[in-house]
Amino acid sequence: MLRILALYALSVCFIHASMAVNVTFRVDLNSQITKGAFNPQSEFIDLAGNFNSWGQKSNRLSDADGDGIWEVMLTGLESGEVLEFKFRINGAWNGREEFPGAGNNRYYSVPLQHATVDFEYNVQKSQGNLPSGIYQTADPSEVEWWNDAVFYEIFVRSFYDSDGDGIGDFNGIVQKLDYLNDGDPTTDTDLGITGIWLMPIHPSPSYHGYDVTDYRGINPDYGTMADFENFLEEAHKRGIRVIIDYVMNHASTQHPWFQSASANQSSTKRNWFRWSTFDPGYNGPWGQQVWHGTGNQYYYGVFWSGMPDLNYAQPEVRTEMFDIAEYWLKDIGVDGFRLDAVKFIYENGSQLEDVNQTFDFFGDFRTFYKGVKSDAFSVGEAWTNTDKVVPYVENDRLDFCFEFDLANAILNGVNNSNTNSLIFQVDKTYNAYPYLQWGTFLTNHDQNRLMDVLGGDISKSKLAASLYLTLPGVPFIYYGEEVGMLGTKPDEDIRLPMQWTTGEDAGFTTGVPWRGVNSNYATYNVETMQADSASMWSRYRDLIEIRRKSEPLRRGEYEWVLSSPANVYSFIRYWNGDTVLVMANLSTQASDSVTIFRPGNKMAPAQVYDYLSGDSTTLRILSNGQRKAPSIEPRGVRIYRFQDLKVSNDRPLVNSLTLYPNPTEGQVTLKLPDGISQEVNYKWFDLTGRLLKQGSQMPASTQLRLTAPTDSSGIFLLDVEVGEKRYTQKVWVK
């Protein structure tokens, strides 16, 4: 598969350290040329950045020897200078990072000596009736198997008790596997889950299991290793992949390693943890105590005194934890790992998170586990903002991470009937990571339950589910979310027993449950909701089935579409000629007349099929170029598949116009192709589709200066029209 290398590999030449440095940028286009996705006879790649006014001065790449490796050298750079840059195709901006994987721009610090920056091209152009422009991928080999999956997070203790001891177990999960996926795609009594994430399954002194005492063992509360292997086999029979929680950052104070280390300073395990003869005096990232006293010594544990951090500066620790990963992948047969607390693997003094050694560690860990099992994957929990999560995924580190900012944006958008922050965060997420490599979710085992966050409103819960199961990313459902389980902290109360029936203890156990069930189980349970085609459970089942049938929803590109009224959030997903339009009314009011407008493209009048209702309808084109859609009920959703005409192309200017600088402080220059003598019309829109400013100019030359619509900072859409041709660009005003 193609992958962004972003190696920044230094090819050192024999040049003495100097302030004047040359840097060569190379892009391997062989694969795309072979596929016909790039024509070296008629197309070109250029480099735009802060060193050439974002493309105002041309730095084209060339392939002098015809080997498919295109390159350009920047000369006379200063050592230590930070380059901010993008590659472009045919000198055009299209509002998207053209090499996905490292945010909107890339950065490179000029070294003391000549260096190369190597990339492998991961961009395919659209084909068929899709809009013209540059897209990240149109090849199934570019998307991983987990992009086709929908995962279900299970706390084993609370899922289903098979033996009446009040504690869920592996045999209980086996008995409920047909609820998750019975292996028969023609039935409608199962959810259609194709991936399971098990919270910690190892021996532990706590109920939650995140303080592990034996990484190769099985928690006896949940059964035996034979029970686990039977569960794994039964899951695989149904096409369900299984990943387990791997708690690499810390162990338990009751782990034999720590017991030996704390009892004897000459122990071989002593340096497997961090020790001090005094309290260093600094606190953790959220103000917590991180140095914990025992006798006349202190040990480091970022989360709690019962969970001392492992010391990865000790090579033996790293070797052992890698070996444990191999054991579970190779000997037992799991499909991958959910990695807990990935931000805290290494520390530099009082810098306790996001240190460079941690990033390097996960690059090495990925190389290792891919060598053990090539299709294994790891998803990381880096609970922070998007910008800080991306480094854990880019440059071939973790396969993907959970997107907490996106989850918050969905919940805030649904709660507040506001599309603006949701539009912004989806766009930011989509452009920040390697193509589709992030985990989408609503809440998890560390957060208040979805129904509590949304005030117990089922319509909000259905809407939120409809969004994250149709947006790009890899979706994860927290057990019980599909039946509206309640739960607010403490943590035990957001991990309560699953609600199966209206019977005693919600059908979870025949004994006394380890913790009492929710008060709402008589109404919110699997048995009741499966019998109601309008229930939340049915919505989840339908959405998962729609996703299974729709390649665009699993693998496709994403593009936000302007809607009116503004509280209708619309976007399209497209893949190899198949297009899906999603329209979600975030308002409490019905939207009787919904129009959608795609600047720079016309979405042809088309017969569409509504996946949710099963009805067919037509999107009518209006005189102003907008498309009129049927009404949408309060918090309603339409998921339309285009049955005949797809999205038509009317952006032939996209490869002949250049807009810079972007970001801008207020003015942009639009460079027109030679020979344009027609009047240029332009419109500025905000992200809600509101027209802010419009005008027209006769170009005096091939360059046109335009001023941003307001003094406020933000992201705006600039729509340019020359005759019948149009060009659209997102502009960031700083």
XYZ file of C-alpha atoms in Angstrom:
734
model
C 0.000 0.000 0.000
C 1.100 3.562 -0.608
C 1.926 5.526 2.467
C 3.307 8.945 3.238
C 6.923 8.411 4.159
C 7.715 11.909 5.449
C 11.044 10.444 6.440
C 13.028 13.590 6.617
C 15.915 11.186 6.081
C 19.188 13.048 6.036
C 21.381 12.221 3.067
C 24.587 13.763 4.336
C 27.061 15.017 1.767
C 30.603 16.132 2.477
C 29.791 19.761 2.998
C 31.183 21.563 5.977
C 28.766 23.126 8.451
C 27.661 26.427 6.993
C 24.845 28.902 7.155
C 24.097 28.323 3.426
C 22.406 24.952 2.994
C 20.741 23.230 0.043
C 17.730 20.941 0.529
C 16.411 18.574 -2.151
C 12.721 17.595 -2.080
C 11.818 14.344 -3.832
C 8.473 12.723 -4.650
C 8.143 9.154 -5.955
C 5.357 9.195 -8.560
C 5.969 5.775 -10.122
C 2.917 4.103 -8.653
C 0.552 6.887 -9.694
C 2.041 7.115 -13.189
C 1.547 3.361 -13.582
C -2.090 3.693 -12.501
C -2.663 6.568 -14.910
C -3.349 8.916 -12.004
C -0.572 11.328 -12.991
C 0.455 12.198 -16.548
C 4.116 13.295 -16.660
C 3.630 14.635 -20.196
C 0.935 17.166 -19.306
C 1.041 17.626 -15.523
C 3.566 18.833 -13.003
C 4.272 19.004 -9.277
C 5.504 22.150 -7.617
C 6.572 23.138 -4.124
C 4.881 26.095 -2.416
C 5.801 27.511 0.955
C 7.032 30.366 3.055
C 10.245 30.422 1.014
C 8.514 31.351 -2.286
C 5.458 33.352 -1.180
C 3.379 30.204 -1.351
C 4.005 29.538 -5.011
C 4.347 33.093 -6.316
C 7.835 32.116 -7.405
C 7.798 28.744 -9.139
C 9.717 25.814 -7.663
C 8.683 23.006 -9.976
C 9.865 19.458 -9.520
C 11.430 17.738 -12.521
C 12.300 14.222 -13.574
C 15.392 14.682 -15.739
C 16.321 11.002 -15.938
C 12.776 9.687 -16.371
C 12.875 7.342 -13.373
C 9.578 8.601 -11.908
C 11.324 10.370 -9.022
C 10.566 14.073 -9.284
C 12.716 16.535 -7.384
C 13.628 20.161 -6.836
C 16.483 21.732 -4.868
C 16.112 24.829 -2.707
C 19.422 26.652 -2.474
C 20.912 29.131 -0.070
C 18.752 28.261 2.923
C 19.898 29.132 6.409
C 20.726 26.378 8.860
C 18.023 26.263 11.520
C 15.442 27.924 9.296
C 11.994 26.294 9.526
C 10.364 25.669 6.156
C 6.584 25.524 5.961
C 5.450 23.948 2.718
C 3.043 21.907 0.600
C 3.318 20.040 -2.668
C 0.770 20.992 -5.319
C -0.425 19.543 -8.593
C -0.352 21.795 -11.654
C 0.300 24.796 -9.419
C -3.264 24.815 -8.065
C -4.644 25.159 -4.576
C -7.727 23.105 -3.861
C -8.307 23.687 -0.151
C -6.911 20.320 0.885
C -3.546 19.056 2.018
C -2.429 17.374 -1.173
C -0.190 14.940 0.640
C -2.333 13.795 3.589
C -0.960 12.925 6.959
C 0.683 15.855 8.670
C -1.870 18.591 9.063
C -2.516 21.522 6.758
C 1.167 22.284 6.133
C 4.435 20.468 6.623
C 7.416 21.779 8.509
C 11.099 21.063 8.020
C 14.020 22.437 10.011
C 17.002 23.070 7.765
C 20.004 21.087 9.079
C 23.672 22.040 8.973
C 24.324 20.016 5.845
C 22.588 19.150 2.595
C 19.495 17.018 3.156
C 16.707 15.332 1.246
C 13.035 15.220 2.154
C 11.487 12.140 0.553
C 7.770 11.552 0.003
C 5.808 8.826 -1.669
C 2.867 10.241 -3.535
C -0.466 9.259 -1.969
C -2.880 11.243 -4.083
C -5.219 10.044 -6.804
C -7.214 12.250 -9.122
C -10.929 11.771 -9.413
C -12.353 9.628 -12.173
C -15.727 9.311 -13.842
C -18.331 11.857 -12.751
C -16.683 12.990 -9.512
C -15.692 16.655 -9.236
C -12.340 17.583 -10.686
C -9.465 18.292 -8.370
C -6.976 16.449 -6.246
C -8.053 13.682 -3.886
C -6.194 11.643 -1.348
C -7.059 8.192 -2.621
C -9.271 6.302 -5.011
C -7.689 2.897 -4.642
C -9.051 0.224 -2.236
C -5.464 -0.732 -1.397
C -5.071 2.658 0.253
C -7.667 1.900 2.933
C -7.080 -0.559 5.773
C -9.414 -3.369 6.848
C -10.374 -1.476 9.983
C -11.912 1.276 7.844
C -14.546 -1.294 6.857
C -15.234 -2.221 10.492
C -17.536 -0.956 13.217
C -16.086 -1.658 16.678
C -17.900 -2.330 19.932
C -16.194 -1.577 23.255
C -16.905 -4.187 25.958
C -16.217 -4.069 29.675
C -16.206 -7.833 30.253
C -17.238 -7.522 33.911
C -20.486 -5.823 32.871
C -21.491 -7.440 29.584
C -23.086 -10.802 30.412
C -22.663 -13.257 33.305
C -22.829 -16.904 32.203
C -22.375 -18.628 35.569
C -24.421 -16.590 38.068
C -21.544 -15.147 40.084
C -22.618 -11.577 39.242
C -19.566 -10.885 37.057
C -19.507 -10.894 33.266
C -17.177 -13.362 31.585
C -15.860 -14.628 28.258
C -18.437 -17.384 28.056
C -21.095 -14.729 28.535
C -19.748 -12.777 25.562
C -19.826 -15.979 23.496
C -23.501 -16.438 24.382
C -24.188 -12.884 23.157
C -22.030 -12.920 20.021
C -25.073 -13.478 17.822
C -26.453 -10.235 19.231
C -23.371 -8.437 17.962
C -23.054 -10.337 14.687
C -24.567 -13.712 13.878
C -22.400 -14.098 10.785
C -25.395 -13.940 8.425
C -25.749 -10.595 6.592
C -29.348 -11.377 5.596
C -30.688 -11.267 9.186
C -31.719 -8.104 11.027
C -31.661 -9.246 14.661
C -27.974 -8.503 15.192
C -26.156 -5.173 15.243
C -23.697 -6.116 12.512
C -20.597 -5.376 14.615
C -17.341 -6.432 12.932
C -14.818 -5.498 15.616
C -14.628 -5.881 19.404
C -12.398 -3.937 21.782
C -12.106 -5.633 25.154
C -11.179 -3.459 28.109
C -8.386 -5.008 30.255
C -8.631 -8.790 30.580
C -5.461 -9.430 32.618
C -5.209 -10.264 36.339
C -5.559 -7.131 38.457
C -6.407 -6.190 42.048
C -8.966 -3.609 40.826
C -12.392 -4.008 39.257
C -11.334 -2.090 36.122
C -8.092 -3.919 35.382
C -5.867 -1.022 34.357
C -3.336 -1.957 37.064
C -2.024 -5.225 35.641
C -0.249 -7.931 37.660
C 0.389 -10.398 34.808
C 0.442 -9.242 31.181
C 0.368 -12.786 29.835
C -2.427 -13.942 32.107
C -6.232 -13.891 32.163
C -8.318 -12.338 34.924
C -9.853 -15.356 36.719
C -13.059 -13.365 37.252
C -13.567 -13.602 33.488
C -12.622 -17.256 32.976
C -9.588 -19.148 31.783
C -7.245 -18.772 28.840
C -9.152 -21.621 27.205
C -12.366 -19.630 27.656
C -10.759 -16.593 26.050
C -9.418 -18.600 23.116
C -12.858 -20.118 22.594
C -14.375 -16.631 22.549
C -11.722 -15.511 20.057
C -12.436 -18.466 17.785
C -16.198 -17.894 17.893
C -15.772 -14.183 17.154
C -13.538 -14.907 14.184
C -16.086 -17.405 12.841
C -18.568 -14.540 12.620
C -16.142 -12.188 10.909
C -15.485 -10.185 14.086
C -11.926 -9.001 14.749
C -10.827 -8.664 18.377
C -8.435 -6.165 19.924
C -7.496 -6.039 23.596
C -6.496 -3.244 25.919
C -2.712 -3.211 26.312
C -1.660 -1.061 29.268
C 1.965 -0.373 28.355
C 2.514 2.775 30.399
C 2.140 1.401 33.915
C 1.716 -1.772 35.939
C 0.294 -2.520 39.390
C 2.139 -2.111 42.669
C 1.175 -5.768 43.156
C 2.948 -6.865 39.965
C 5.932 -9.110 40.820
C 8.206 -6.698 38.966
C 7.332 -3.838 41.296
C 7.244 -6.046 44.372
C 10.842 -7.072 43.676
C 11.933 -3.535 42.770
C 10.514 -1.955 45.923
C 11.786 -4.653 48.278
C 15.402 -4.721 47.101
C 17.381 -1.858 45.591
C 19.752 -4.363 43.978
C 16.868 -6.178 42.274
C 17.179 -6.754 38.535
C 13.764 -5.111 38.269
C 14.739 -2.019 40.242
C 15.317 0.151 37.162
C 12.135 -1.063 35.524
C 10.510 1.799 37.464
C 11.570 5.378 38.289
C 12.840 5.995 41.828
C 14.004 8.957 43.875
C 15.348 9.326 47.398
C 13.290 12.523 47.742
C 10.101 13.974 46.338
C 11.162 15.957 43.212
C 8.294 18.326 43.953
C 6.520 18.661 40.617
C 2.946 17.656 39.861
C 1.346 15.988 36.875
C -0.446 17.475 33.835
C -3.734 17.976 35.706
C -2.117 18.984 39.009
C -2.017 15.490 40.475
C 0.683 14.013 42.687
C 3.022 11.855 40.610
C 5.756 10.904 43.111
C 4.555 8.488 45.760
C 6.370 7.595 48.963
C 7.054 4.095 50.237
C 9.398 3.853 53.204
C 12.274 6.261 52.605
C 11.957 6.286 48.821
C 9.656 7.637 46.122
C 8.446 6.084 42.887
C 6.833 7.692 39.863
C 3.240 6.991 38.801
C 1.439 9.574 36.684
C -2.101 8.271 37.332
C -2.210 6.862 40.847
C -0.019 5.433 43.588
C -1.325 1.949 42.742
C -0.086 2.189 39.146
C 3.679 2.892 38.945
C 4.929 3.870 35.472
C 7.261 1.502 33.674
C 10.677 2.939 32.853
C 11.220 2.571 29.101
C 14.665 4.129 29.379
C 15.594 0.629 30.554
C 16.039 -1.525 27.394
C 14.855 -4.684 29.167
C 11.438 -3.113 29.782
C 10.959 -2.315 26.134
C 12.074 -5.798 25.089
C 9.687 -7.469 27.525
C 6.686 -5.355 26.531
C 7.369 -6.003 22.837
C 7.617 -9.734 23.559
C 4.257 -9.618 25.351
C 2.688 -7.981 22.288
C 4.097 -10.772 20.123
C 2.649 -13.378 22.499
C -0.887 -12.018 22.157
C -0.667 -11.523 18.394
C 1.176 -14.685 17.410
C 0.500 -17.270 20.106
C -3.036 -16.290 21.111
C -4.244 -14.694 17.879
C -5.730 -11.307 18.773
C -5.973 -8.782 15.927
C -4.447 -5.760 17.599
C -4.377 -3.465 20.591
C -6.051 -0.468 22.103
C -3.121 1.275 23.778
C -3.862 3.100 27.009
C -2.304 6.450 27.955
C 0.086 6.652 25.011
C 1.139 10.218 25.874
C 3.033 9.164 28.992
C 5.445 6.397 27.895
C 8.581 8.535 28.351
C 9.384 11.500 30.593
C 12.088 14.153 30.340
C 12.502 15.420 33.882
C 9.288 17.242 34.690
C 8.066 17.059 31.077
C 5.724 14.129 31.519
C 3.870 13.862 28.201
C 4.340 14.174 24.436
C 8.120 13.844 24.489
C 10.081 12.941 21.351
C 11.192 9.574 22.727
C 7.538 8.553 22.979
C 6.922 9.343 19.305
C 10.013 7.356 18.329
C 8.910 4.500 20.575
C 5.603 4.051 18.779
C 7.326 4.127 15.401
C 9.503 1.240 16.596
C 6.552 -0.552 18.166
C 4.583 -0.360 14.927
C 7.488 -1.772 12.941
C 7.733 -4.612 15.460
C 4.099 -5.700 15.585
C 3.646 -5.368 11.827
C 6.579 -7.756 11.537
C 4.798 -10.208 13.817
C 1.387 -9.879 12.131
C 1.224 -7.661 9.066
C -2.466 -6.774 9.382
C -2.433 -6.145 13.137
C -3.197 -2.608 14.241
C -2.966 -0.366 17.263
C -5.292 2.479 18.201
C -3.985 4.914 20.769
C -5.684 6.818 23.540
C -4.096 10.264 23.432
C -6.707 12.275 25.292
C -5.868 15.750 24.051
C -6.613 18.152 21.213
C -6.267 17.198 17.567
C -3.011 19.055 16.969
C -1.299 17.110 19.754
C -2.798 13.770 18.727
C -1.629 13.885 15.097
C 2.094 13.282 15.873
C 1.168 9.909 17.385
C -0.221 8.795 14.017
C 1.868 10.489 11.341
C 5.210 9.179 10.103
C 4.199 5.528 10.523
C 3.674 5.536 14.262
C 0.338 4.271 15.604
C -2.187 3.180 12.994
C -4.689 5.681 14.366
C -5.889 7.366 17.562
C -9.247 8.303 19.019
C -10.457 11.796 18.049
C -11.674 13.452 21.247
C -12.115 16.929 19.736
C -14.383 15.502 17.048
C -16.478 13.624 19.631
C -16.918 16.853 21.590
C -17.832 18.774 18.434
C -20.546 16.250 17.540
C -22.030 16.318 21.039
C -21.867 20.115 21.275
C -23.387 20.498 17.826
C -26.273 18.169 18.686
C -26.847 19.708 22.110
C -26.696 23.306 20.905
C -28.180 22.964 17.396
C -25.069 24.650 16.030
C -23.260 23.456 12.920
C -20.330 25.896 12.882
C -17.923 24.207 15.304
C -18.860 20.787 13.936
C -18.103 21.826 10.351
C -14.777 23.288 11.440
C -13.688 20.268 13.495
C -14.659 17.671 10.886
C -12.696 19.592 8.264
C -9.725 19.966 10.581
C -9.749 16.272 11.478
C -10.120 15.191 7.871
C -7.094 17.189 6.756
C -4.910 16.507 9.794
C -4.459 12.729 9.713
C -3.415 10.135 7.163
C -6.423 9.290 5.040
C -9.349 8.199 7.308
C -7.002 7.091 10.097
C -8.717 8.238 13.271
C -11.238 6.680 15.641
C -14.721 8.217 15.908
C -16.865 7.777 18.999
C -19.292 9.694 21.193
C -18.337 8.744 24.758
C -16.329 5.919 26.313
C -15.636 4.182 29.630
C -13.946 7.286 31.097
C -16.768 9.725 30.304
C -20.352 10.252 31.363
C -22.724 8.150 29.292
C -24.094 9.546 26.026
C -27.700 9.708 27.220
C -26.702 11.784 30.240
C -24.603 14.141 28.127
C -27.581 14.630 25.805
C -30.098 15.087 28.612
C -31.849 11.747 28.133
C -33.144 12.833 24.712
C -33.442 9.852 22.357
C -33.807 12.067 19.269
C -30.476 13.699 20.094
C -28.865 10.306 20.617
C -30.146 9.061 17.270
C -28.857 12.204 15.574
C -25.416 11.918 17.185
C -25.191 8.261 16.163
C -26.233 9.137 12.613
C -23.411 11.654 12.380
C -20.471 9.646 13.640
C -21.494 6.488 11.794
C -21.586 8.343 8.460
C -18.610 10.684 8.940
C -15.078 9.588 7.969
C -13.068 7.568 10.490
C -13.249 4.221 12.284
C -16.361 4.115 14.530
C -16.414 2.689 18.063
C -19.648 2.092 20.010
C -19.482 1.890 23.806
C -21.531 -1.091 25.003
C -25.099 -0.122 25.935
C -24.942 3.116 23.940
C -27.333 1.550 21.444
C -30.028 1.088 24.117
C -29.591 4.396 25.927
C -27.870 3.291 29.121
C -27.413 6.035 31.697
C -24.334 6.704 33.789
C -22.430 9.561 35.364
C -19.238 9.422 37.385
C -17.877 7.831 39.537
C -16.382 5.485 36.945
C -18.144 2.428 38.323
C -21.467 4.029 37.387
C -20.521 4.568 33.750
C -19.564 0.873 33.511
C -22.745 -0.702 34.873
C -24.183 -4.090 33.770
C -25.587 -4.299 30.256
C -29.365 -3.990 30.002
C -30.661 -7.038 28.147
C -34.278 -7.544 29.256
C -37.098 -6.203 31.427
C -36.411 -8.998 33.913
C -34.647 -8.864 37.249
C -31.237 -7.175 37.107
C -31.888 -6.399 33.429
C -31.190 -10.018 32.494
C -27.475 -9.535 33.145
C -27.101 -12.286 35.755
C -29.034 -14.899 37.702
C -27.003 -13.978 40.776
C -26.223 -10.702 42.514
C -24.637 -8.256 40.042
C -21.216 -6.869 40.930
C -22.891 -3.426 40.842
C -26.578 -2.564 40.654
C -28.148 -1.984 37.261
C -29.486 1.322 35.928
C -32.859 2.587 37.052
C -34.089 2.934 33.445
C -33.514 -0.676 32.393
C -37.232 -1.575 32.248
C -37.641 0.684 29.204
C -34.107 0.949 27.870
C -33.046 -2.614 27.131
C -32.252 -4.830 24.165
C -35.420 -6.927 24.376
C -37.755 -3.922 24.255
C -35.860 -1.919 21.655
C -35.318 -4.788 19.236
C -39.102 -5.076 18.974
C -39.486 -1.384 18.028
C -38.443 -0.391 14.501
C -38.277 3.267 15.586
C -36.075 2.643 18.632
C -32.546 3.824 19.169
C -31.311 0.222 18.870
C -32.958 -0.018 15.452
C -31.296 3.232 14.360
C -27.871 1.850 15.337
C -28.585 -1.421 13.553
C -29.747 0.429 10.427
C -26.751 2.770 10.397
C -24.275 -0.092 10.728
C -26.025 -1.945 7.896
C -26.022 1.186 5.715
C -22.326 1.598 6.375
C -21.696 -2.039 5.473
C -23.463 -1.591 2.137
C -21.937 1.785 1.283
C -18.313 2.004 0.201
C -18.423 5.820 0.256
C -19.325 5.794 3.973
C -16.537 3.365 4.827
C -13.790 4.429 2.461
C -14.880 7.572 0.698
C -13.750 11.157 0.476
C -15.571 13.786 2.516
C -16.747 17.220 1.419
C -18.909 19.625 3.385
C -21.800 21.135 1.397
C -23.419 24.519 2.067
C -26.995 24.176 3.335
C -29.900 26.462 4.035
C -31.165 26.771 6.726
C -27.767 26.938 8.416
C -28.648 24.437 11.144
C -28.815 21.662 8.550
C -25.363 20.090 8.323
C -24.767 18.503 4.915
C -21.843 16.638 3.441
C -21.085 14.196 0.677
C -19.002 11.027 0.754
C -17.821 9.664 -2.593
C -15.808 6.705 -3.765
C -15.121 5.403 -7.279
C -18.203 7.000 -8.813
C -20.582 6.214 -5.945
C -21.881 9.258 -4.046
C -23.792 9.604 -0.755
C -25.278 12.866 0.521
C -25.943 13.156 4.273
C -28.223 15.932 5.561
C -28.713 16.306 9.320
C -31.122 18.806 10.864
C -29.521 19.833 14.168
C -32.491 22.052 15.028
C -35.575 21.399 17.143
C -37.642 22.848 14.281
C -38.613 21.069 11.089
C -36.846 22.306 7.980
C -39.632 22.439 5.412
C -37.483 23.624 2.538
C -33.845 22.593 2.469
C -31.488 23.778 -0.230
C -27.908 22.780 -0.763
C -25.295 24.727 -2.672
C -21.891 23.513 -3.729
C -19.859 26.519 -4.911
C -17.810 25.693 -7.952
C -19.741 22.497 -8.694
C -23.250 21.760 -9.771
C -24.885 18.752 -8.234
C -27.111 17.618 -11.058
C -30.824 16.970 -10.509
C -30.823 13.340 -9.613
C -32.944 10.498 -8.399
C -31.768 9.598 -4.914
C -32.543 6.752 -2.551
C -32.925 7.441 1.184
C -31.144 4.658 3.021
C -33.056 5.269 6.258
C -36.620 5.551 4.961
C -36.289 3.361 1.889
C -37.926 6.081 -0.247
C -36.731 7.469 -3.557
C -36.972 11.150 -4.408
C -35.474 13.753 -6.712
C -33.172 16.635 -5.819
C -34.540 19.455 -7.964
C -32.198 22.079 -9.339
C -33.338 25.696 -8.879
C -32.721 28.684 -11.111
C -29.921 29.970 -8.891
C -27.994 26.715 -9.090
C -29.083 25.430 -5.690
C -30.661 22.028 -5.172
C -33.927 21.658 -3.305
C -34.355 18.641 -1.034
C -37.434 17.338 0.798
C -38.190 18.591 4.296
C -36.400 17.170 7.323
C -38.066 16.680 10.690
C -36.524 18.100 13.907
C -33.191 16.358 14.509
C -33.916 14.258 11.453
C -31.399 12.783 9.055
C -31.439 11.961 5.364
C -28.817 9.614 3.902
C -29.213 9.801 0.135
C -27.502 7.559 -2.374
C -27.415 8.913 -5.912
C -29.025 6.355 -8.182
C -28.233 7.783 -11.615
C -26.317 11.016 -12.142
C -23.479 11.617 -9.722
C -21.703 14.880 -8.962
C -20.924 16.738 -12.178
C -17.727 18.593 -12.945
C -17.749 22.272 -13.815
C -14.431 23.370 -12.298
C -12.042 23.376 -15.282
C -10.308 26.443 -13.868
C -9.094 24.530 -10.839
C -5.767 23.662 -12.452
C -5.201 27.083 -13.978
C -5.810 29.443 -11.048
C -3.517 30.098 -8.109
C -4.473 31.876 -4.888
C -1.890 33.057 -2.366
C -0.998 33.656 0.395
C -3.210 31.237 2.284
C -3.353 31.713 5.277
C -3.617 35.458 4.744
C -3.816 38.529 6.936
C -6.570 40.069 4.799
C -5.673 40.205 1.111
C -5.157 37.435 -1.418
C -3.811 37.457 -4.942
C -5.630 35.425 -7.576
C -3.339 34.515 -10.443
C -5.325 33.938 -13.644
C -4.279 31.967 -16.711
C -2.959 33.919 -19.653
C -5.513 35.226 -22.099
C -8.381 35.836 -19.671
C -10.207 38.958 -20.838
C -13.648 38.300 -19.354
C -15.063 39.888 -16.228
C -14.221 37.968 -13.067
C -17.101 37.613 -10.594
C -16.407 36.591 -7.008
C -18.365 35.815 -3.842
C -17.228 35.318 -0.254
C -19.214 32.930 1.987
C -18.850 32.013 5.642
C -18.938 28.368 6.710
C -22.689 28.470 7.227
C -23.231 29.390 3.573
C -24.081 33.030 4.289
C -23.028 35.374 1.489
C -20.750 38.031 3.006
C -19.437 39.933 0.021
C -19.556 39.865 -3.761
C -18.214 41.852 -6.643
C -16.704 41.777 -10.097
C -13.533 43.080 -11.744
C -12.070 43.267 -15.193
C -8.556 41.916 -14.808
C -5.926 44.461 -15.823
C -3.338 41.681 -15.829
C -3.113 38.008 -14.938
C -3.246 38.891 -11.229
C -6.272 40.021 -9.267
C -6.111 41.382 -5.701
C -9.095 40.572 -3.477
C -9.789 41.672 0.096
C -11.271 39.346 2.719
C -14.946 39.952 3.543
C -14.494 40.977 7.196
C -11.824 42.033 9.642
C -12.553 38.922 11.707
C -10.332 35.869 11.578
C -11.730 32.551 10.440
C -12.191 30.253 7.460
C -14.162 31.534 4.461
C -15.111 30.255 1.000
C -14.101 32.265 -2.048
C -16.088 31.402 -5.191
C -14.689 32.791 -8.459
C -16.577 32.698 -11.766
C -15.174 33.472 -15.205
C -17.849 32.978 -17.845
C -19.150 29.443 -17.395
C -16.115 28.340 -15.402
C -15.818 28.416 -11.630
C -13.204 28.010 -8.941
C -13.692 27.606 -5.187
C -11.122 27.860 -2.418
C -11.194 27.842 1.376
C -9.300 30.854 2.684
C -7.983 31.129 6.207
C -7.846 34.728 7.445
C -5.489 35.018 10.420
